[in-house]
Tab-separated table of C-alpha atoms and ligand atoms in Angstrom:
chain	number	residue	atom	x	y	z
D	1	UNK	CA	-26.161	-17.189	-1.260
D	2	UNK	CA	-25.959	-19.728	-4.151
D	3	UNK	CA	-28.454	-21.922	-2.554
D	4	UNK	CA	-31.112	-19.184	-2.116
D	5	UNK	CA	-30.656	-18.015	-5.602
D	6	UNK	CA	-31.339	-21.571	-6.804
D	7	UNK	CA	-34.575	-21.940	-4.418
D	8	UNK	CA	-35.498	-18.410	-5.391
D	9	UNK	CA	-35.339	-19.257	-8.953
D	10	UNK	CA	-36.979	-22.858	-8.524
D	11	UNK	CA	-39.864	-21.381	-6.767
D	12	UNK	CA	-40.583	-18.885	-9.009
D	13	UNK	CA	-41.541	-21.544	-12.150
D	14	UNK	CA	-44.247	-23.037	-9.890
D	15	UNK	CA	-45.633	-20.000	-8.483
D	16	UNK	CA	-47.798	-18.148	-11.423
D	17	UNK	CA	-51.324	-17.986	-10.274
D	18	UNK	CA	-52.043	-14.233	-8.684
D	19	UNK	CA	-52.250	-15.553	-5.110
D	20	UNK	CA	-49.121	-16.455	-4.636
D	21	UNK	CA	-47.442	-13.294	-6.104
D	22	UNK	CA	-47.512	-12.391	-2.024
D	23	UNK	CA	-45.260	-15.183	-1.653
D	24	UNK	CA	-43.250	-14.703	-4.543
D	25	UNK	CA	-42.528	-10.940	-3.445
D	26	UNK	CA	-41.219	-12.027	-0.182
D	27	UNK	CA	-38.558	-14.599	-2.343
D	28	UNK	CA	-37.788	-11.805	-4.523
D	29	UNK	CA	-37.418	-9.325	-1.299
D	30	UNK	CA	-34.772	-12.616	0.325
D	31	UNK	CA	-32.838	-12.540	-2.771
D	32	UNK	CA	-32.403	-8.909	-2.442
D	33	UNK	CA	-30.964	-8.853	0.722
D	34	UNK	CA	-29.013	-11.603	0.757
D	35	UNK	CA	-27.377	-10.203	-3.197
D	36	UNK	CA	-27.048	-7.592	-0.761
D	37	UNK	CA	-25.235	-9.193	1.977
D	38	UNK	CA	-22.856	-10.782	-0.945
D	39	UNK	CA	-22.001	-7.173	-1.890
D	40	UNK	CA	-20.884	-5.921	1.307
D	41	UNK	CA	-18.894	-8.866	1.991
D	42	UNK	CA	-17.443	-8.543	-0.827
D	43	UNK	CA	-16.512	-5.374	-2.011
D	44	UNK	CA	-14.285	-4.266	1.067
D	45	UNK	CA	-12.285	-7.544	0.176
D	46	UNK	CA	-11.908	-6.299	-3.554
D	47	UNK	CA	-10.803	-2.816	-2.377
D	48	UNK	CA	-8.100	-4.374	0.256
D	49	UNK	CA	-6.669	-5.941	-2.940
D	50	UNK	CA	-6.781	-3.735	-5.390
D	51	UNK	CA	-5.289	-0.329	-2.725
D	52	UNK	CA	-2.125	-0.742	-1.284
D	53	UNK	CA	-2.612	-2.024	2.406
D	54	UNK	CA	-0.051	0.295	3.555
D	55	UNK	CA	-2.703	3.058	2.207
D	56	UNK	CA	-6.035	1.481	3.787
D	57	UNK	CA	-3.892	1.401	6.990
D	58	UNK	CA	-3.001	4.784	8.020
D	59	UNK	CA	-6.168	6.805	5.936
D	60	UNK	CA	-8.933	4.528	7.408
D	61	UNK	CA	-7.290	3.634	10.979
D	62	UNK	CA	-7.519	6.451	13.714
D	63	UNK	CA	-4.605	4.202	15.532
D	64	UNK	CA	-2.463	4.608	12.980
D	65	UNK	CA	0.993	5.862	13.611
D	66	UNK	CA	3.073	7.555	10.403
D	67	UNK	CA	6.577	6.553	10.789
D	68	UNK	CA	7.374	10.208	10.155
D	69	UNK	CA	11.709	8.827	10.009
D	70	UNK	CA	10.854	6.592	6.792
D	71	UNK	CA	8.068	9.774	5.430
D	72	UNK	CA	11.388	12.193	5.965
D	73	UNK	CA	13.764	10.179	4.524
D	74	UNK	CA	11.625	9.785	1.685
D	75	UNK	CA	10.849	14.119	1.385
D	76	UNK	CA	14.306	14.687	1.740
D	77	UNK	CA	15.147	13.047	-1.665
D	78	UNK	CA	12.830	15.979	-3.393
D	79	UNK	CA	16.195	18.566	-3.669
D	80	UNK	CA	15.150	22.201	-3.860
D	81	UNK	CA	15.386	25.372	-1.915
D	82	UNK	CA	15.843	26.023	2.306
D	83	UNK	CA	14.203	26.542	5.211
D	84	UNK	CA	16.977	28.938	7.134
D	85	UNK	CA	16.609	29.938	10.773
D	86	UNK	CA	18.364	33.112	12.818
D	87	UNK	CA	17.810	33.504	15.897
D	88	UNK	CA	18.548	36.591	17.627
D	89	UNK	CA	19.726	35.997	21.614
D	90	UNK	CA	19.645	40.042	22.146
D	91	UNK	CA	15.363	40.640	20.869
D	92	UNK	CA	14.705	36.755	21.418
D	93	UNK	CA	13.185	37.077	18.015
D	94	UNK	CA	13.850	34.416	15.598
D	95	UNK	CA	13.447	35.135	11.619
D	96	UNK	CA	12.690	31.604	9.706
D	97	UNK	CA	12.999	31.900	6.163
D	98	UNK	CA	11.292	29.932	3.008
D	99	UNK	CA	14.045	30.006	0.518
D	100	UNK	CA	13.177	28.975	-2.623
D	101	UNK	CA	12.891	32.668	-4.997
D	102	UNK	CA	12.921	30.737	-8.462
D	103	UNK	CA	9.850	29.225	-7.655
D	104	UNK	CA	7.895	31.816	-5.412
D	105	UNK	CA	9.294	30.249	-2.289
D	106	UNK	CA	7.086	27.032	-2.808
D	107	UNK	CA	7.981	24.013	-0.862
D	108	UNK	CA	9.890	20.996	-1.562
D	109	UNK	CA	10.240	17.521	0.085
D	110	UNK	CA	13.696	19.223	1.127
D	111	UNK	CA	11.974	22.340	2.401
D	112	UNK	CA	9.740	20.398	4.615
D	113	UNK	CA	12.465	18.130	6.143
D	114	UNK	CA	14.703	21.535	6.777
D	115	UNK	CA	11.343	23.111	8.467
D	116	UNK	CA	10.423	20.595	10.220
D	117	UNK	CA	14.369	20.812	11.937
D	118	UNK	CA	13.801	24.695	12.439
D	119	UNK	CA	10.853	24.175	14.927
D	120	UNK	CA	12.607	21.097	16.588
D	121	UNK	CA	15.408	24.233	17.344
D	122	UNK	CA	13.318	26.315	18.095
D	123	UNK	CA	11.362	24.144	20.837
D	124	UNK	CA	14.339	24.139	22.747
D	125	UNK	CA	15.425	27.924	23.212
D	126	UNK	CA	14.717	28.962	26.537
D	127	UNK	CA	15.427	32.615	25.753
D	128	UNK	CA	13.248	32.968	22.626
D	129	UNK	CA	10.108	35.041	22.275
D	130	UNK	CA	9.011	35.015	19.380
D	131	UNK	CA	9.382	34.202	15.707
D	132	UNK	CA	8.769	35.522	11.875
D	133	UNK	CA	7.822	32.724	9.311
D	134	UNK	CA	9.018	34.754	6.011
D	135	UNK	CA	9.681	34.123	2.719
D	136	UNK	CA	13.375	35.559	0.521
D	137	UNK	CA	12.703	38.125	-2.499
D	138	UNK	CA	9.735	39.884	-1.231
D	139	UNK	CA	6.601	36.337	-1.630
D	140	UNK	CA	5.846	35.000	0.980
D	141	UNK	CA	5.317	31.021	-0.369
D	142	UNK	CA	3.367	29.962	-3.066
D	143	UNK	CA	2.279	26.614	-2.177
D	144	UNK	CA	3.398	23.195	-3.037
D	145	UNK	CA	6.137	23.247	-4.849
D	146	UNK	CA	4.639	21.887	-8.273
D	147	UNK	CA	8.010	20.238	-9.640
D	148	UNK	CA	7.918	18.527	-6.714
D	149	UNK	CA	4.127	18.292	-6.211
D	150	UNK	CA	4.160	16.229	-9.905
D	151	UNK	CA	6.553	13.767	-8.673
D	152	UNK	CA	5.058	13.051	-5.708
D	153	UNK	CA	1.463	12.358	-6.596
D	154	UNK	CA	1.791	8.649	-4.382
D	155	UNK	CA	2.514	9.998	-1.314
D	156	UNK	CA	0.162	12.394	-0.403
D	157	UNK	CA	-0.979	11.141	2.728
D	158	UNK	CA	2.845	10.309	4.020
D	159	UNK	CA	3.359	14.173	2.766
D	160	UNK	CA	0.344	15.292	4.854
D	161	UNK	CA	1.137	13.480	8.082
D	162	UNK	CA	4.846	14.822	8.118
D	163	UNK	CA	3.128	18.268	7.731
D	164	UNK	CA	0.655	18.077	10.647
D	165	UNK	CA	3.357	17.086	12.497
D	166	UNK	CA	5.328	19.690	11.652
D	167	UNK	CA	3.059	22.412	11.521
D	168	UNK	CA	1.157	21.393	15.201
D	169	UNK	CA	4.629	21.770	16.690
D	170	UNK	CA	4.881	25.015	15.116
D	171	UNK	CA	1.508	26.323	16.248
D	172	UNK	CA	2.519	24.886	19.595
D	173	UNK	CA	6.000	26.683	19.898
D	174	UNK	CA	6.137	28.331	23.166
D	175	UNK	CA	6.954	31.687	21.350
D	176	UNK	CA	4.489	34.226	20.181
D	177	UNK	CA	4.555	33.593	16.479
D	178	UNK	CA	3.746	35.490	13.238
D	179	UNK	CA	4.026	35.142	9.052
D	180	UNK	CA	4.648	38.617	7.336
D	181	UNK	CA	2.645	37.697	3.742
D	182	UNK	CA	4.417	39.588	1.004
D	183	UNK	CA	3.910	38.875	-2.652
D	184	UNK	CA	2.020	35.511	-3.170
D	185	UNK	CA	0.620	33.454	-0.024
D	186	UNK	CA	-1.343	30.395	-2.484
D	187	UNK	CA	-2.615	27.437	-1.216
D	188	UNK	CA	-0.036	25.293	0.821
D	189	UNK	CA	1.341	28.782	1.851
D	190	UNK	CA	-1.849	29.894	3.458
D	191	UNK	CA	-1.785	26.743	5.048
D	192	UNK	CA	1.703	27.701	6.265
D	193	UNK	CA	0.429	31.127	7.317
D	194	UNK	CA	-2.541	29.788	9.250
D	195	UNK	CA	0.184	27.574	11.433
D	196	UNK	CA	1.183	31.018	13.731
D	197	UNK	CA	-0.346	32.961	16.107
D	198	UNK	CA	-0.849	35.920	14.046
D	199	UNK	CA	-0.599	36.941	10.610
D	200	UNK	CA	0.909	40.554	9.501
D	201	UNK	CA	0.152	41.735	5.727
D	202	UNK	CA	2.298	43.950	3.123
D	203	UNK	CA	-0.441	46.072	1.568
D	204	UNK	CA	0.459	44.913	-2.056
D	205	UNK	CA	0.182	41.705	-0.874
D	206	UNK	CA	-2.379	38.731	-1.586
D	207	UNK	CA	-3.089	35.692	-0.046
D	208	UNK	CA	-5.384	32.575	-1.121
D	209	UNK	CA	-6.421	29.223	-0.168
D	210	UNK	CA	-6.224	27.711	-3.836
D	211	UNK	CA	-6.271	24.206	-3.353
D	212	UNK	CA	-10.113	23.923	-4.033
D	213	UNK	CA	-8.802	25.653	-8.329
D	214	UNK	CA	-5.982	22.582	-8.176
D	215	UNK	CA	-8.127	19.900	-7.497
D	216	UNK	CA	-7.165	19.302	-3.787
D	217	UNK	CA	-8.487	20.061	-0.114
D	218	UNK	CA	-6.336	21.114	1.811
D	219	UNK	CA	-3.109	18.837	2.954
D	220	UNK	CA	-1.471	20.700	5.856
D	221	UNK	CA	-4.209	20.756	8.636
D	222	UNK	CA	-5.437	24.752	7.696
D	223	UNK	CA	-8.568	23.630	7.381
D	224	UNK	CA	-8.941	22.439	11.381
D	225	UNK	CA	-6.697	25.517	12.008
D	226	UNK	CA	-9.449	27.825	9.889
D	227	UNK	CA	-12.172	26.477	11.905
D	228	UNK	CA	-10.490	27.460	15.475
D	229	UNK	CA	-9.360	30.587	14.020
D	230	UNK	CA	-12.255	32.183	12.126
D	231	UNK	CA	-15.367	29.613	12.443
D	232	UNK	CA	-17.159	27.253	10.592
D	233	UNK	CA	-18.711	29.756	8.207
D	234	UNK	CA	-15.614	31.577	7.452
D	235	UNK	CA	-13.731	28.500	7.014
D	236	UNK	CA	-16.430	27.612	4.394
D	237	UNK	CA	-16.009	30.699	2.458
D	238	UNK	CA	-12.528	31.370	2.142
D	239	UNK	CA	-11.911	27.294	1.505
D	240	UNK	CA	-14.660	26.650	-0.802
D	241	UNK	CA	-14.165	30.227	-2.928
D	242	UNK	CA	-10.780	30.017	-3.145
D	243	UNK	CA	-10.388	33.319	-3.557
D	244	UNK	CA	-7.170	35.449	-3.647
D	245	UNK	CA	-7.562	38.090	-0.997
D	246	UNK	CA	-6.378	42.011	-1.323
D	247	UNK	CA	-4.384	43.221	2.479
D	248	UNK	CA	-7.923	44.708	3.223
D	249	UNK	CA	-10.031	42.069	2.281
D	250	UNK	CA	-7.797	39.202	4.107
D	251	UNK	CA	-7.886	42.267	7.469
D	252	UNK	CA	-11.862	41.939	7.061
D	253	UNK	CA	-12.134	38.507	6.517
D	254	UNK	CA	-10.479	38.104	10.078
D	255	UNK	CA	-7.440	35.961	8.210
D	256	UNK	CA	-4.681	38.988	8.901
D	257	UNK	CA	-4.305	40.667	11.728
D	258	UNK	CA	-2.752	43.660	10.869
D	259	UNK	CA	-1.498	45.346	7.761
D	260	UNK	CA	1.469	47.443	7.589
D	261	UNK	CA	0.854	51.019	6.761
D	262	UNK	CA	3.311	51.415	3.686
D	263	UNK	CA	4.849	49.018	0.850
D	264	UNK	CA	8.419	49.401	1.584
D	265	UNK	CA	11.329	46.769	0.627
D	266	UNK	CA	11.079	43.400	1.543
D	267	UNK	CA	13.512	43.794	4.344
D	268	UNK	CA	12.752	47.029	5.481
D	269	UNK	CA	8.780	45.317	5.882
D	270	UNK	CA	10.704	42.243	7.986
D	271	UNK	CA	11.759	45.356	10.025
D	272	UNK	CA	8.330	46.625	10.503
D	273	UNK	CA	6.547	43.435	11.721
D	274	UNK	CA	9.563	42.481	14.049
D	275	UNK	CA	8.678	46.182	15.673
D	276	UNK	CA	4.979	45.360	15.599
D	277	UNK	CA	5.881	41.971	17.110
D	278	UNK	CA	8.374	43.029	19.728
D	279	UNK	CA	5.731	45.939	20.802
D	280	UNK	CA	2.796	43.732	20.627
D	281	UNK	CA	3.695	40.427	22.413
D	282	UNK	CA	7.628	40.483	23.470
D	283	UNK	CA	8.194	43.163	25.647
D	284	UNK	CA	8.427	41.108	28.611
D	285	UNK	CA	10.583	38.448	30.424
D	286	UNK	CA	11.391	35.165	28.026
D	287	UNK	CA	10.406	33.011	30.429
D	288	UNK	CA	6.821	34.577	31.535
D	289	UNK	CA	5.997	35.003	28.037
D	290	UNK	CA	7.075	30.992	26.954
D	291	UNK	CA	4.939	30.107	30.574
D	292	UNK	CA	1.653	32.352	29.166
D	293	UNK	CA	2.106	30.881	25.388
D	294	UNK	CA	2.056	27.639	27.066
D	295	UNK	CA	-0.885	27.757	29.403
D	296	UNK	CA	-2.946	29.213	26.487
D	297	UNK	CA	-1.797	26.150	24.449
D	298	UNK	CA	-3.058	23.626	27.419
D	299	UNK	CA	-6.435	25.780	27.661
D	300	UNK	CA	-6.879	24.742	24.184
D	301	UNK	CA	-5.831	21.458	23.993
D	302	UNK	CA	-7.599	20.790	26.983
D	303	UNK	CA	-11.191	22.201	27.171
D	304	UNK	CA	-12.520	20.697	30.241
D	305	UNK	CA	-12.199	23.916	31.999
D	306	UNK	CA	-11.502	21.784	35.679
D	307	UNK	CA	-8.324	20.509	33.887
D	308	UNK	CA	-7.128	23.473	32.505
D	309	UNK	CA	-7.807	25.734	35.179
D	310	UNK	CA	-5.705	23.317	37.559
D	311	UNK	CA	-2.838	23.876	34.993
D	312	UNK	CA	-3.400	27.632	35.136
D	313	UNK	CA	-3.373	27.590	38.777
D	314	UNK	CA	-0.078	25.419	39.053
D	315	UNK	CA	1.400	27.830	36.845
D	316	UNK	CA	0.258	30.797	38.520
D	317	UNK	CA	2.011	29.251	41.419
D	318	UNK	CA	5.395	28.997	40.440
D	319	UNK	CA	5.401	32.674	39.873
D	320	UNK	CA	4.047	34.387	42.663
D	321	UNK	CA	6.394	35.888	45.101
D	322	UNK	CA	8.916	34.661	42.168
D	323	UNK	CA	12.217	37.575	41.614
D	324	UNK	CA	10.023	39.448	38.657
D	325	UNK	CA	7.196	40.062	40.827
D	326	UNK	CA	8.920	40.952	43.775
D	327	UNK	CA	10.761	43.367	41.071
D	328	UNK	CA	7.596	44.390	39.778
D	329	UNK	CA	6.245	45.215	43.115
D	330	UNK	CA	9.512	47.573	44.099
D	331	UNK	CA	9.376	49.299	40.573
D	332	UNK	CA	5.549	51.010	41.755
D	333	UNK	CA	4.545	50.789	38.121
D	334	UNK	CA	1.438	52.784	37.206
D	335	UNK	CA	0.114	51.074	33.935
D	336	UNK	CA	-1.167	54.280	32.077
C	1	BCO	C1	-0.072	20.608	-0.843
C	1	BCO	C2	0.101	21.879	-1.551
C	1	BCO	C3	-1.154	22.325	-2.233
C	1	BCO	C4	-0.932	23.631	-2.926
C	1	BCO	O1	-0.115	24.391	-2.533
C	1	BCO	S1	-1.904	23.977	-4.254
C	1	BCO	C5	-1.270	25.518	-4.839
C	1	BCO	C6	0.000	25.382	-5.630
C	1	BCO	N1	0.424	26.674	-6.121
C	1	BCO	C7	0.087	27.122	-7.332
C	1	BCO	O2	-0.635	26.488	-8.064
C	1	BCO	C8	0.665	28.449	-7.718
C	1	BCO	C9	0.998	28.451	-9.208
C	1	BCO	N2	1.603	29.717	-9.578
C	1	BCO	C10	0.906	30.818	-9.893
C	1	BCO	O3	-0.296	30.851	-9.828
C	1	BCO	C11	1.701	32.003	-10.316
C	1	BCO	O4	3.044	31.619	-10.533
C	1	BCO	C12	1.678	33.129	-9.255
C	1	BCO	C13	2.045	32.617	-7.872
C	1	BCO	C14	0.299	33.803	-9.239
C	1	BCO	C15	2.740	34.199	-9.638
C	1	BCO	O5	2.508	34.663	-10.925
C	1	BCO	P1	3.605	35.614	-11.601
C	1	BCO	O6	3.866	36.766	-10.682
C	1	BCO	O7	3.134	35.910	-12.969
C	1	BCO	O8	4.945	34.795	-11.623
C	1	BCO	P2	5.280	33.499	-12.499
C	1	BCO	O9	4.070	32.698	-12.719
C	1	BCO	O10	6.076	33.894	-13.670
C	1	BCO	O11	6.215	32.694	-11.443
C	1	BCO	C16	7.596	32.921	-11.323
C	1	BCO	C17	8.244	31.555	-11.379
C	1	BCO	O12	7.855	30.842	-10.207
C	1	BCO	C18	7.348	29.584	-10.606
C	1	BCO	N3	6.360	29.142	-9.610
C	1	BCO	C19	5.415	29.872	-9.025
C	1	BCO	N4	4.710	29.142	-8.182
C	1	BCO	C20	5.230	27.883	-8.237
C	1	BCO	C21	4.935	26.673	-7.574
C	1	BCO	N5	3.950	26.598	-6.686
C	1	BCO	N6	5.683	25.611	-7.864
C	1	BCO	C22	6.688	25.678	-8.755
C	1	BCO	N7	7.022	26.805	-9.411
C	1	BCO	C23	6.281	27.894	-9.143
C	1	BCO	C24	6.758	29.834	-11.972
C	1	BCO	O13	6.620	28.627	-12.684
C	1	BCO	C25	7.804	30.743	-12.587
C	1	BCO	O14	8.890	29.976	-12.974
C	1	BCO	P3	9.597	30.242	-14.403
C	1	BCO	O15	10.119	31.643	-14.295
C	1	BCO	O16	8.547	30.110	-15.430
C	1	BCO	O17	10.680	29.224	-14.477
């Protein structure tokens, strides 16, 4: 590089009559390239030095593996509010509750951590159906939890890899899964929402993806969860806006699935979307309904259709001439 600039430079003092300005051009056009060169050398070796490597490493590699022990050690030292988890053997309905009231049910390091050990439970109950994400006190979860958020401004990526974890698993819970969105559903929280199967709406209720007002995209994968759900265009809108939705609008927007008729008390509304649960989706055997959830989950994960129709079929298998069809088949049903 040195030694071009110097020829460059030398060459140019003897070259000043107009017919060799072609010549000249094509030293200036060498120097150009290789200054160039020189810059793309060495600007990804000032950037190695100056971000943490640990950084470069897991944003810029697609082989990179979080340790997601060290990230929840780590979000387990931000104290502050629950995740709590009932589950009911007799409907096979489980209620998971955000538990932080002071703050709107926003989420902690803590809360995480606690979540994240919910869904590991709940991927291992053979008799469960389905599940409520709620929140305590009538919200629903209003995002990040900013005490928390503000001290944890270096580890946003760590932060965002424990949550796709977490929140995949969720998604991918053999139950059929829903979030009741009372009071506030902001940012992080419509991420949370976005994370179950369906989505059931107190009328007084809004719900908003935020993150665009705080300065952030969003952290907890709802943006490739929009994008399956709704579409690309959708996604756009309700991401880029960031608009806080009425019931209705959130119903029209295709975001909520169903609103319930009446504002009632909190728990009388956790009533009303177990019933709307239990009638919709978990009326049937445990077992049939954790074997559909999961075929539905390979369909998707797998979209070469040979692949997952070979699943469906080996599935399909194990069931026929199985004790509920046989049952089935003496009961004469008539499905009016
Ligand atoms: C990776 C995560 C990315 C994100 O989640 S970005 C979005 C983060 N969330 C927010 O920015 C929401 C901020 N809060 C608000 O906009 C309002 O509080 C909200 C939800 C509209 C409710 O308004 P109001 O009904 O008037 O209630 P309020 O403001 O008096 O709130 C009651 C108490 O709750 C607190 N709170 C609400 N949301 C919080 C949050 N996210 N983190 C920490 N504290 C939060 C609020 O500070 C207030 O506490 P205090 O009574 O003043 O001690």
């Amino acid at each position: 590089m040195l030694f071009t600039l110097h020829c460059a430079l030398s060459d140019y003092e003897v070259f000043t009559n107009e017919a060799d300005n072609v010549r000249m051009m094509s030293i200036l056009r060498t120097l150009i390239i290789s200054m160039a060169n020189f810059i793309m050398k060495i600007v990804p070796k000032m950037l190695n030095l100056l971000v943490p490597r640990r950084f470069l490493a897991c944003a810029f590699s697609s082989s990179c593996q979080p340790d997601l022990g060290a990230i929840r050690r780590e979000l387990d030292k931000f104290e502050g509010g629950t995740v709590d988890l009932k589950m009911d053997e007799q409907s096979g309905v489980a209620v998971m509750t955000l538990n932080n009231p002071l703050r709107l049910n926003s989420m902690t390091g803590r809360m995480m951590v606690d979540m994240a050990d919910c869904i590991t439970r709940l991927e291992n109950w053979p008799s469960g159906k389905g599940l409520i994400l709620t929140g305590t006190g009538g919200n629903f979860c209003s995002g990040g939890d900013l005490t928390f958020v503000r001290k944890a401004l270096h580890y946003g990526a760590e932060m965002a890899a424990f949550q796709h974890d977490a929140l995949t698993r969720l998604l991918n819970l053999p139950l059929i899964s829903v979030a009741l969105l009372q009071g506030h559903t902001l940012g992080g929280g419509a991420e949370l929402a976005t994370a179950c199967d369906y989505r059931v709406i107190s009328p007084s209720a809004k719900v908003g993806f935020v993150q665009i007002k705080m300065g952030l995209t969003t952290g907890w994968g709802a943006t490739t969860r929009l994008v399956h759900l709704l579409g690309r265009q959708k996604a756009i809108s309700l991401l880029t806006s960031g608009k806080v939705m009425a019931a209705e609008e959130a119903l029209n927007e295709g975001l909520v699935d169903h609103v319930l008729p009446y504002s009632l008390a909190s728990s009388d509304e956790l009533g009303e979307c177990k019933k709307w649960l239990i009638a919709n989706y978990c009326k049937h055997d445990a077992d049939l309904i954790q074997a559909t959830k999961k075929s539905v989950i390979y369909a998707d994960l797998n979209r070469d259709i040979k692949v997952s129709l070979q699943h469906e079929r080996d599935v399909f298998a194990k069931y026929w001439g199985g004790p509920a069809q046989k049952a089935a088949l003496s009961a004469n049903i008539k499905h009016k």
